Amino acid sequence: EFYIDPVSGAKAGLVVVPMVRKNDPTDERGVPLKKSCWSGGVKNPDGSLKYIQCRHIWEKVWRSWVHIAHNDKHMAEWFFKLDDDTIFFPQNMRKFLRESMWSHRDPHYFGHRLFHGSRTFISGVMVGYSQRTVELAAQKYLTMEHEYGDRAKFKHGRCVDRDGATQEVTESKCLEEINIKAEVVRDLHGFEKIALQDISEAMKFRKREGTDYWLWYGRVKTAICCSIEPVAFHPYKNPKTLIKFYQELFDRNNTVLRDKMVDRNLILNVYKNPGKHKVMGGEFGKYAEFHYLLHVREALSMNGFMK
């Protein structure tokens, strides 16, 4: 267990993965003093390339997997990279892996599967590797090409370690080259177990007919958020929210969700019209969240995970 980026005030002994590249420096307010990475295809109003702070996320991630392969591979059968604003449910993840009948001795790369053109990849919100994938990926990452300098001059869509690279698409390309494909984490009903938006928003997303909205591209119409046995919620940056979720979902004596419940028929009416709008607004999202989280709580209790 370690942080890829050093954390302010962290305890001694925290693992810091050695990096070749460094984040562009910031001032005391966190404002970048330097912007050395080109922001994809984004341009300024005058037509010049838009540059952003370089954080070199891909190097941090692949070097972390190599570190695990060389030092911690024996400690577990399954390994996860999480964003620091992701709430993880290890109990439900363990249950999913048991029910999936996957073996850690086989290559598996899994999470919330997204689509970018013809490429599929796993969202960086939560990326899972089997022990075998850790081994094979580390070998691949150590033999990648390395590129330095202005990313606007690089050819993209390759398995390569380059300045300013992000994680998801490059990772999927590297693993694809060793025949490891992205696998989705859904329940038996086709509901997503990983929510990319906060729950009140995720509950409102639906596929609009005739569109290739990025969240839904390439998916079956029945695949909607959210499973009542989630493995990850995102993005929740305030630590108080983590405590709130823990209390509302795991504390047997907490009645907040039940006290907030409204007529279930109202929620069911919201769900009956998924094709009309991409997002259903107003108070429906909040009501749907209470309704959904209560079901999550009941499932945790039924599976013996309640404290």
Tab-separated table of C-alpha atoms in Angstrom:
chain	number	residue	atom	x	y	z
A	1	GLU	CA	0.000	0.000	0.000
A	2	PHE	CA	1.565	3.294	-1.063
A	3	TYR	CA	0.950	6.643	-2.688
A	4	ILE	CA	2.397	7.273	-6.154
A	5	ASP	CA	2.773	10.984	-5.425
A	6	PRO	CA	4.375	11.871	-2.070
A	7	VAL	CA	1.744	13.104	0.369
A	8	SER	CA	2.266	16.177	2.541
A	9	GLY	CA	2.708	15.145	6.178
A	10	ALA	CA	2.969	11.430	5.328
A	11	LYS	CA	4.492	9.075	7.871
A	12	ALA	CA	8.104	8.009	7.571
A	13	GLY	CA	8.629	4.813	5.636
A	14	LEU	CA	6.155	5.670	2.890
A	15	VAL	CA	7.221	4.116	-0.413
A	16	VAL	CA	8.207	6.707	-3.009
A	17	VAL	CA	8.596	5.202	-6.463
A	18	PRO	CA	11.743	6.599	-8.154
A	19	MET	CA	10.897	8.786	-11.144
A	20	VAL	CA	12.976	10.051	-14.050
A	21	ARG	CA	10.585	12.926	-14.700
A	22	LYS	CA	9.303	15.457	-12.156
A	23	ASN	CA	6.056	17.386	-11.915
A	24	ASP	CA	6.278	20.937	-13.182
A	25	PRO	CA	6.810	23.106	-10.062
A	26	THR	CA	4.022	25.114	-8.412
A	27	ASP	CA	3.946	28.075	-6.057
A	28	GLU	CA	2.673	27.929	-2.462
A	29	ARG	CA	-0.912	28.163	-3.752
A	30	GLY	CA	-0.444	25.155	-6.027
A	31	VAL	CA	-0.440	27.262	-9.198
A	32	PRO	CA	1.978	25.879	-11.820
A	33	LEU	CA	5.085	27.980	-12.328
A	34	LYS	CA	5.772	26.109	-15.559
A	35	LYS	CA	3.575	24.528	-18.224
A	36	SER	CA	5.563	22.189	-20.417
A	37	CYS	CA	3.006	19.654	-21.687
A	38	TRP	CA	0.784	20.160	-24.702
A	39	SER	CA	-2.896	19.598	-23.861
A	40	GLY	CA	-3.784	17.079	-26.559
A	41	GLY	CA	-5.554	18.735	-29.480
A	42	VAL	CA	-6.548	21.833	-27.492
A	43	LYS	CA	-5.515	25.226	-28.863
A	44	ASN	CA	-5.701	28.796	-27.570
A	45	PRO	CA	-8.045	31.311	-29.259
A	46	ASP	CA	-5.100	32.623	-31.298
A	47	GLY	CA	-4.436	29.144	-32.723
A	48	SER	CA	-1.330	28.424	-30.671
A	49	LEU	CA	-1.006	25.131	-28.796
A	50	LYS	CA	-2.328	25.125	-25.233
A	51	TYR	CA	0.163	23.911	-22.644
A	52	ILE	CA	-0.571	22.583	-19.158
A	53	GLN	CA	1.388	21.484	-16.113
A	54	CYS	CA	3.258	18.233	-16.733
A	55	ARG	CA	2.453	15.572	-14.109
A	56	HIS	CA	3.722	12.490	-15.988
A	57	ILE	CA	0.941	10.257	-14.686
A	58	TRP	CA	1.785	7.336	-16.947
A	59	GLU	CA	5.363	7.109	-15.710
A	60	LYS	CA	4.134	7.151	-12.121
A	61	VAL	CA	1.691	4.345	-12.804
A	62	TRP	CA	3.895	2.002	-14.822
A	63	ARG	CA	6.838	2.402	-12.442
A	64	SER	CA	4.480	1.597	-9.564
A	65	TRP	CA	3.451	-1.673	-11.212
A	66	VAL	CA	7.117	-2.521	-11.754
A	67	HIS	CA	7.813	-1.743	-8.090
A	68	ILE	CA	5.004	-4.104	-7.040
A	69	ALA	CA	6.249	-6.854	-9.357
A	70	HIS	CA	9.757	-6.622	-7.881
A	71	ASN	CA	8.834	-6.130	-4.218
A	72	ASP	CA	5.216	-6.946	-3.322
A	73	LYS	CA	3.938	-9.516	-5.814
A	74	HIS	CA	3.921	-12.249	-3.178
A	75	MET	CA	1.721	-10.206	-0.804
A	76	ALA	CA	-1.580	-10.605	-2.654
A	77	GLU	CA	-3.380	-12.296	-5.533
A	78	TRP	CA	-5.107	-9.141	-6.807
A	79	PHE	CA	-3.819	-5.556	-6.952
A	80	PHE	CA	-5.589	-2.226	-7.492
A	81	LYS	CA	-4.579	1.246	-8.556
A	82	LEU	CA	-7.076	3.812	-7.200
A	83	ASP	CA	-7.432	7.540	-7.657
A	84	ASP	CA	-7.155	9.317	-4.322
A	85	ASP	CA	-10.771	10.499	-4.632
A	86	THR	CA	-12.089	6.962	-5.161
A	87	ILE	CA	-14.035	5.189	-2.407
A	88	PHE	CA	-13.204	1.480	-2.613
A	89	PHE	CA	-15.363	-1.422	-1.374
A	90	PRO	CA	-12.895	-4.319	-0.926
A	91	GLN	CA	-15.644	-6.545	0.482
A	92	ASN	CA	-17.686	-6.311	-2.720
A	93	MET	CA	-14.589	-6.582	-4.901
A	94	ARG	CA	-13.607	-9.812	-3.181
A	95	LYS	CA	-17.148	-11.139	-3.684
A	96	PHE	CA	-17.082	-10.203	-7.384
A	97	LEU	CA	-13.755	-11.972	-7.932
A	98	ARG	CA	-14.989	-15.081	-6.160
A	99	GLU	CA	-18.185	-15.170	-8.244
A	100	SER	CA	-16.365	-14.447	-11.501
A	101	MET	CA	-14.325	-17.635	-11.063
A	102	TRP	CA	-11.219	-15.787	-12.274
A	103	SER	CA	-7.818	-17.044	-11.220
A	104	HIS	CA	-5.036	-14.703	-10.165
A	105	ARG	CA	-2.691	-17.027	-12.058
A	106	ASP	CA	-4.324	-15.897	-15.320
A	107	PRO	CA	-3.920	-12.425	-16.828
A	108	HIS	CA	-6.787	-10.073	-15.938
A	109	TYR	CA	-6.984	-6.282	-16.375
A	110	PHE	CA	-10.349	-4.946	-15.244
A	111	GLY	CA	-12.504	-2.090	-13.988
A	112	HIS	CA	-14.934	0.380	-15.583
A	113	ARG	CA	-14.429	-0.211	-19.304
A	114	LEU	CA	-14.511	2.831	-21.567
A	115	PHE	CA	-14.234	3.353	-25.305
A	116	HIS	CA	-11.979	5.774	-27.186
A	117	GLY	CA	-12.617	5.356	-30.885
A	118	SER	CA	-11.891	1.703	-31.608
A	119	ARG	CA	-9.870	1.236	-28.401
A	120	THR	CA	-11.224	-0.072	-25.115
A	121	PHE	CA	-9.514	0.756	-21.849
A	122	ILE	CA	-10.089	0.785	-18.098
A	123	SER	CA	-10.812	4.072	-16.329
A	124	GLY	CA	-8.048	5.138	-13.956
A	125	VAL	CA	-10.646	5.573	-11.218
A	126	MET	CA	-9.959	1.922	-10.316
A	127	VAL	CA	-7.717	-0.440	-12.262
A	128	GLY	CA	-7.399	-4.069	-11.225
A	129	TYR	CA	-4.530	-6.424	-12.093
A	130	SER	CA	-4.258	-10.106	-11.337
A	131	GLN	CA	-0.936	-11.303	-9.954
A	132	ARG	CA	-0.108	-12.728	-13.385
A	133	THR	CA	-0.844	-9.398	-15.068
A	134	VAL	CA	1.508	-7.662	-12.628
A	135	GLU	CA	4.285	-10.025	-13.736
A	136	LEU	CA	3.644	-9.709	-17.473
A	137	ALA	CA	2.957	-5.966	-17.413
A	138	ALA	CA	6.185	-5.213	-15.544
A	139	GLN	CA	8.176	-7.051	-18.200
A	140	LYS	CA	6.423	-5.088	-20.942
A	141	TYR	CA	6.800	-1.712	-19.244
A	142	LEU	CA	10.530	-2.201	-18.703
A	143	THR	CA	11.049	-2.725	-22.437
A	144	MET	CA	9.012	0.267	-23.667
A	145	GLU	CA	10.510	3.023	-25.764
A	146	HIS	CA	11.164	6.297	-23.918
A	147	GLU	CA	10.542	9.747	-25.360
A	148	TYR	CA	11.293	13.159	-23.902
A	149	GLY	CA	10.324	16.670	-24.896
A	150	ASP	CA	7.270	18.404	-26.344
A	151	ARG	CA	4.432	15.876	-26.497
A	152	ALA	CA	2.973	17.753	-29.499
A	153	LYS	CA	5.777	16.182	-31.538
A	154	PHE	CA	5.088	12.614	-30.436
A	155	LYS	CA	3.100	10.034	-32.374
A	156	HIS	CA	0.277	8.926	-30.094
A	157	GLY	CA	-1.546	5.600	-29.743
A	158	ARG	CA	1.592	3.591	-28.932
A	159	CYS	CA	2.953	1.675	-25.949
A	160	VAL	CA	5.612	4.199	-24.993
A	161	ASP	CA	6.894	6.098	-21.952
A	162	ARG	CA	6.797	9.765	-22.928
A	163	ASP	CA	6.671	13.153	-21.260
A	164	GLY	CA	3.226	14.130	-20.046
A	165	ALA	CA	1.512	10.842	-20.941
A	166	THR	CA	-1.704	9.970	-19.128
A	167	GLN	CA	-2.505	6.478	-17.945
A	168	GLU	CA	-5.550	4.813	-19.414
A	169	VAL	CA	-5.133	4.597	-23.188
A	170	THR	CA	-1.375	3.975	-23.093
A	171	GLU	CA	-1.802	1.272	-20.464
A	172	SER	CA	-4.459	-0.510	-22.523
A	173	LYS	CA	-2.232	-0.351	-25.635
A	174	CYS	CA	0.718	-1.900	-23.787
A	175	LEU	CA	-1.392	-4.690	-22.310
A	176	GLU	CA	-3.126	-5.325	-25.621
A	177	GLU	CA	0.285	-5.955	-27.183
A	178	ILE	CA	0.758	-8.884	-24.774
A	179	ASN	CA	-2.810	-10.130	-25.379
A	180	ILE	CA	-4.362	-8.802	-22.175
A	181	LYS	CA	-7.729	-7.160	-22.915
A	182	ALA	CA	-9.806	-4.800	-20.783
A	183	GLU	CA	-12.542	-6.636	-18.834
A	184	VAL	CA	-15.614	-4.943	-17.412
A	185	VAL	CA	-16.804	-5.110	-13.794
A	186	ARG	CA	-20.611	-5.374	-13.832
A	187	ASP	CA	-23.156	-7.403	-11.941
A	188	LEU	CA	-25.314	-10.192	-13.377
A	189	HIS	CA	-27.980	-7.646	-14.375
A	190	GLY	CA	-25.520	-5.578	-16.431
A	191	PHE	CA	-25.307	-2.755	-13.876
A	192	GLU	CA	-21.953	-1.013	-13.455
A	193	LYS	CA	-20.110	-1.672	-10.184
A	194	ILE	CA	-17.909	1.415	-10.563
A	195	ALA	CA	-19.469	4.893	-10.656
A	196	LEU	CA	-17.349	7.502	-12.449
A	197	GLN	CA	-19.534	10.434	-11.362
A	198	ASP	CA	-20.848	11.181	-7.902
A	199	ILE	CA	-23.831	8.963	-7.215
A	200	SER	CA	-26.562	11.597	-7.605
A	201	GLU	CA	-25.235	12.304	-11.121
A	202	ALA	CA	-24.410	8.718	-12.067
A	203	MET	CA	-27.967	7.652	-11.257
A	204	LYS	CA	-29.295	10.100	-13.872
A	205	PHE	CA	-27.155	9.119	-16.866
A	206	ARG	CA	-28.899	7.238	-19.646
A	207	LYS	CA	-28.022	6.582	-23.263
A	208	ARG	CA	-29.763	8.907	-25.690
A	209	GLU	CA	-31.012	7.179	-28.812
A	210	GLY	CA	-28.925	7.862	-31.895
A	211	THR	CA	-25.886	9.188	-30.017
A	212	ASP	CA	-22.406	7.950	-29.249
A	213	TYR	CA	-22.126	9.850	-25.975
A	214	TRP	CA	-18.717	8.784	-24.649
A	215	LEU	CA	-19.969	7.068	-21.488
A	216	TRP	CA	-22.237	4.791	-23.512
A	217	TYR	CA	-20.332	4.210	-26.746
A	218	GLY	CA	-20.264	0.522	-27.635
A	219	ARG	CA	-22.425	-0.621	-24.725
A	220	VAL	CA	-25.648	-2.534	-24.572
A	221	LYS	CA	-28.652	-0.427	-23.606
A	222	THR	CA	-29.220	-2.375	-20.400
A	223	ALA	CA	-25.806	-1.474	-18.962
A	224	ILE	CA	-26.637	1.335	-16.547
A	225	CYS	CA	-25.327	2.565	-13.255
A	226	CYS	CA	-25.405	1.357	-10.578
A	227	SER	CA	-25.052	-2.105	-9.046
A	228	ILE	CA	-26.246	-2.474	-5.463
A	229	GLU	CA	-22.930	-4.243	-4.801
A	230	PRO	CA	-20.544	-1.442	-5.890
A	231	VAL	CA	-16.775	-1.756	-5.803
A	232	ALA	CA	-15.916	1.942	-6.257
A	233	PHE	CA	-17.468	5.419	-6.053
A	234	HIS	CA	-15.817	8.479	-7.631
A	235	PRO	CA	-15.057	11.413	-7.287
A	236	TYR	CA	-15.159	12.255	-3.574
A	237	LYS	CA	-12.293	14.565	-2.649
A	238	ASN	CA	-13.520	15.643	0.787
A	239	PRO	CA	-12.460	13.189	3.550
A	240	LYS	CA	-15.679	14.011	5.406
A	241	THR	CA	-17.614	12.391	2.562
A	242	LEU	CA	-15.708	9.137	3.065
A	243	ILE	CA	-16.653	9.145	6.751
A	244	LYS	CA	-20.272	9.943	5.840
A	245	PHE	CA	-20.470	7.001	3.406
A	246	TYR	CA	-18.880	4.670	5.928
A	247	GLN	CA	-21.351	5.650	8.647
A	248	GLU	CA	-24.441	5.537	6.432
A	249	LEU	CA	-23.553	2.240	4.765
A	250	PHE	CA	-21.779	0.197	7.440
A	251	ASP	CA	-23.050	1.430	10.833
A	252	ARG	CA	-25.957	-0.741	11.977
A	253	ASN	CA	-27.323	2.046	14.169
A	254	ASN	CA	-27.276	4.750	11.469
A	255	THR	CA	-30.774	5.532	10.132
A	256	VAL	CA	-30.015	8.534	7.888
A	257	LEU	CA	-30.778	6.811	4.584
A	258	ARG	CA	-34.021	5.276	5.815
A	259	ASP	CA	-35.110	8.613	7.287
A	260	LYS	CA	-34.496	10.316	3.919
A	261	MET	CA	-36.399	7.765	1.856
A	262	VAL	CA	-39.322	8.904	-0.244
A	263	ASP	CA	-42.063	7.049	-2.073
A	264	ARG	CA	-40.391	4.210	-4.003
A	265	ASN	CA	-43.007	4.544	-6.754
A	266	LEU	CA	-41.598	8.003	-7.520
A	267	ILE	CA	-38.151	6.530	-8.065
A	268	LEU	CA	-39.495	3.699	-10.198
A	269	ASN	CA	-41.225	6.235	-12.460
A	270	VAL	CA	-37.878	7.953	-12.984
A	271	TYR	CA	-36.298	4.673	-14.100
A	272	LYS	CA	-39.117	3.809	-16.514
A	273	ASN	CA	-38.092	6.460	-19.063
A	274	PRO	CA	-34.352	5.936	-19.612
A	275	GLY	CA	-34.272	6.869	-23.320
A	276	LYS	CA	-35.804	10.344	-23.227
A	277	HIS	CA	-32.898	12.324	-21.804
A	278	LYS	CA	-29.203	11.930	-21.190
A	279	VAL	CA	-29.655	13.444	-17.735
A	280	MET	CA	-32.811	13.681	-15.658
A	281	GLY	CA	-32.527	16.801	-13.531
A	282	GLY	CA	-34.195	18.379	-10.511
A	283	GLU	CA	-34.587	16.521	-7.256
A	284	PHE	CA	-34.837	13.101	-8.902
A	285	GLY	CA	-31.079	12.579	-8.677
A	286	LYS	CA	-31.074	13.132	-4.926
A	287	TYR	CA	-34.060	10.877	-4.339
A	288	ALA	CA	-32.541	8.215	-6.567
A	289	GLU	CA	-29.293	8.424	-4.597
A	290	PHE	CA	-31.042	7.848	-1.251
A	291	HIS	CA	-32.994	4.961	-2.725
A	292	TYR	CA	-29.901	3.406	-4.270
A	293	LEU	CA	-27.652	3.801	-1.209
A	294	LEU	CA	-30.304	2.209	0.984
A	295	HIS	CA	-30.206	-0.840	-1.303
A	296	VAL	CA	-26.389	-0.833	-1.096
A	297	ARG	CA	-26.661	-0.804	2.701
A	298	GLU	CA	-29.168	-3.658	2.676
A	299	ALA	CA	-26.897	-5.714	0.390
A	300	LEU	CA	-23.889	-5.100	2.648
A	301	SER	CA	-25.945	-6.265	5.614
A	302	MET	CA	-27.237	-9.339	3.797
A	303	ASN	CA	-23.680	-10.286	2.753
A	304	GLY	CA	-22.445	-9.957	6.335
A	305	PHE	CA	-20.368	-6.799	5.800
A	306	MET	CA	-22.220	-4.543	8.245
A	307	LYS	CA	-20.319	-3.367	11.332
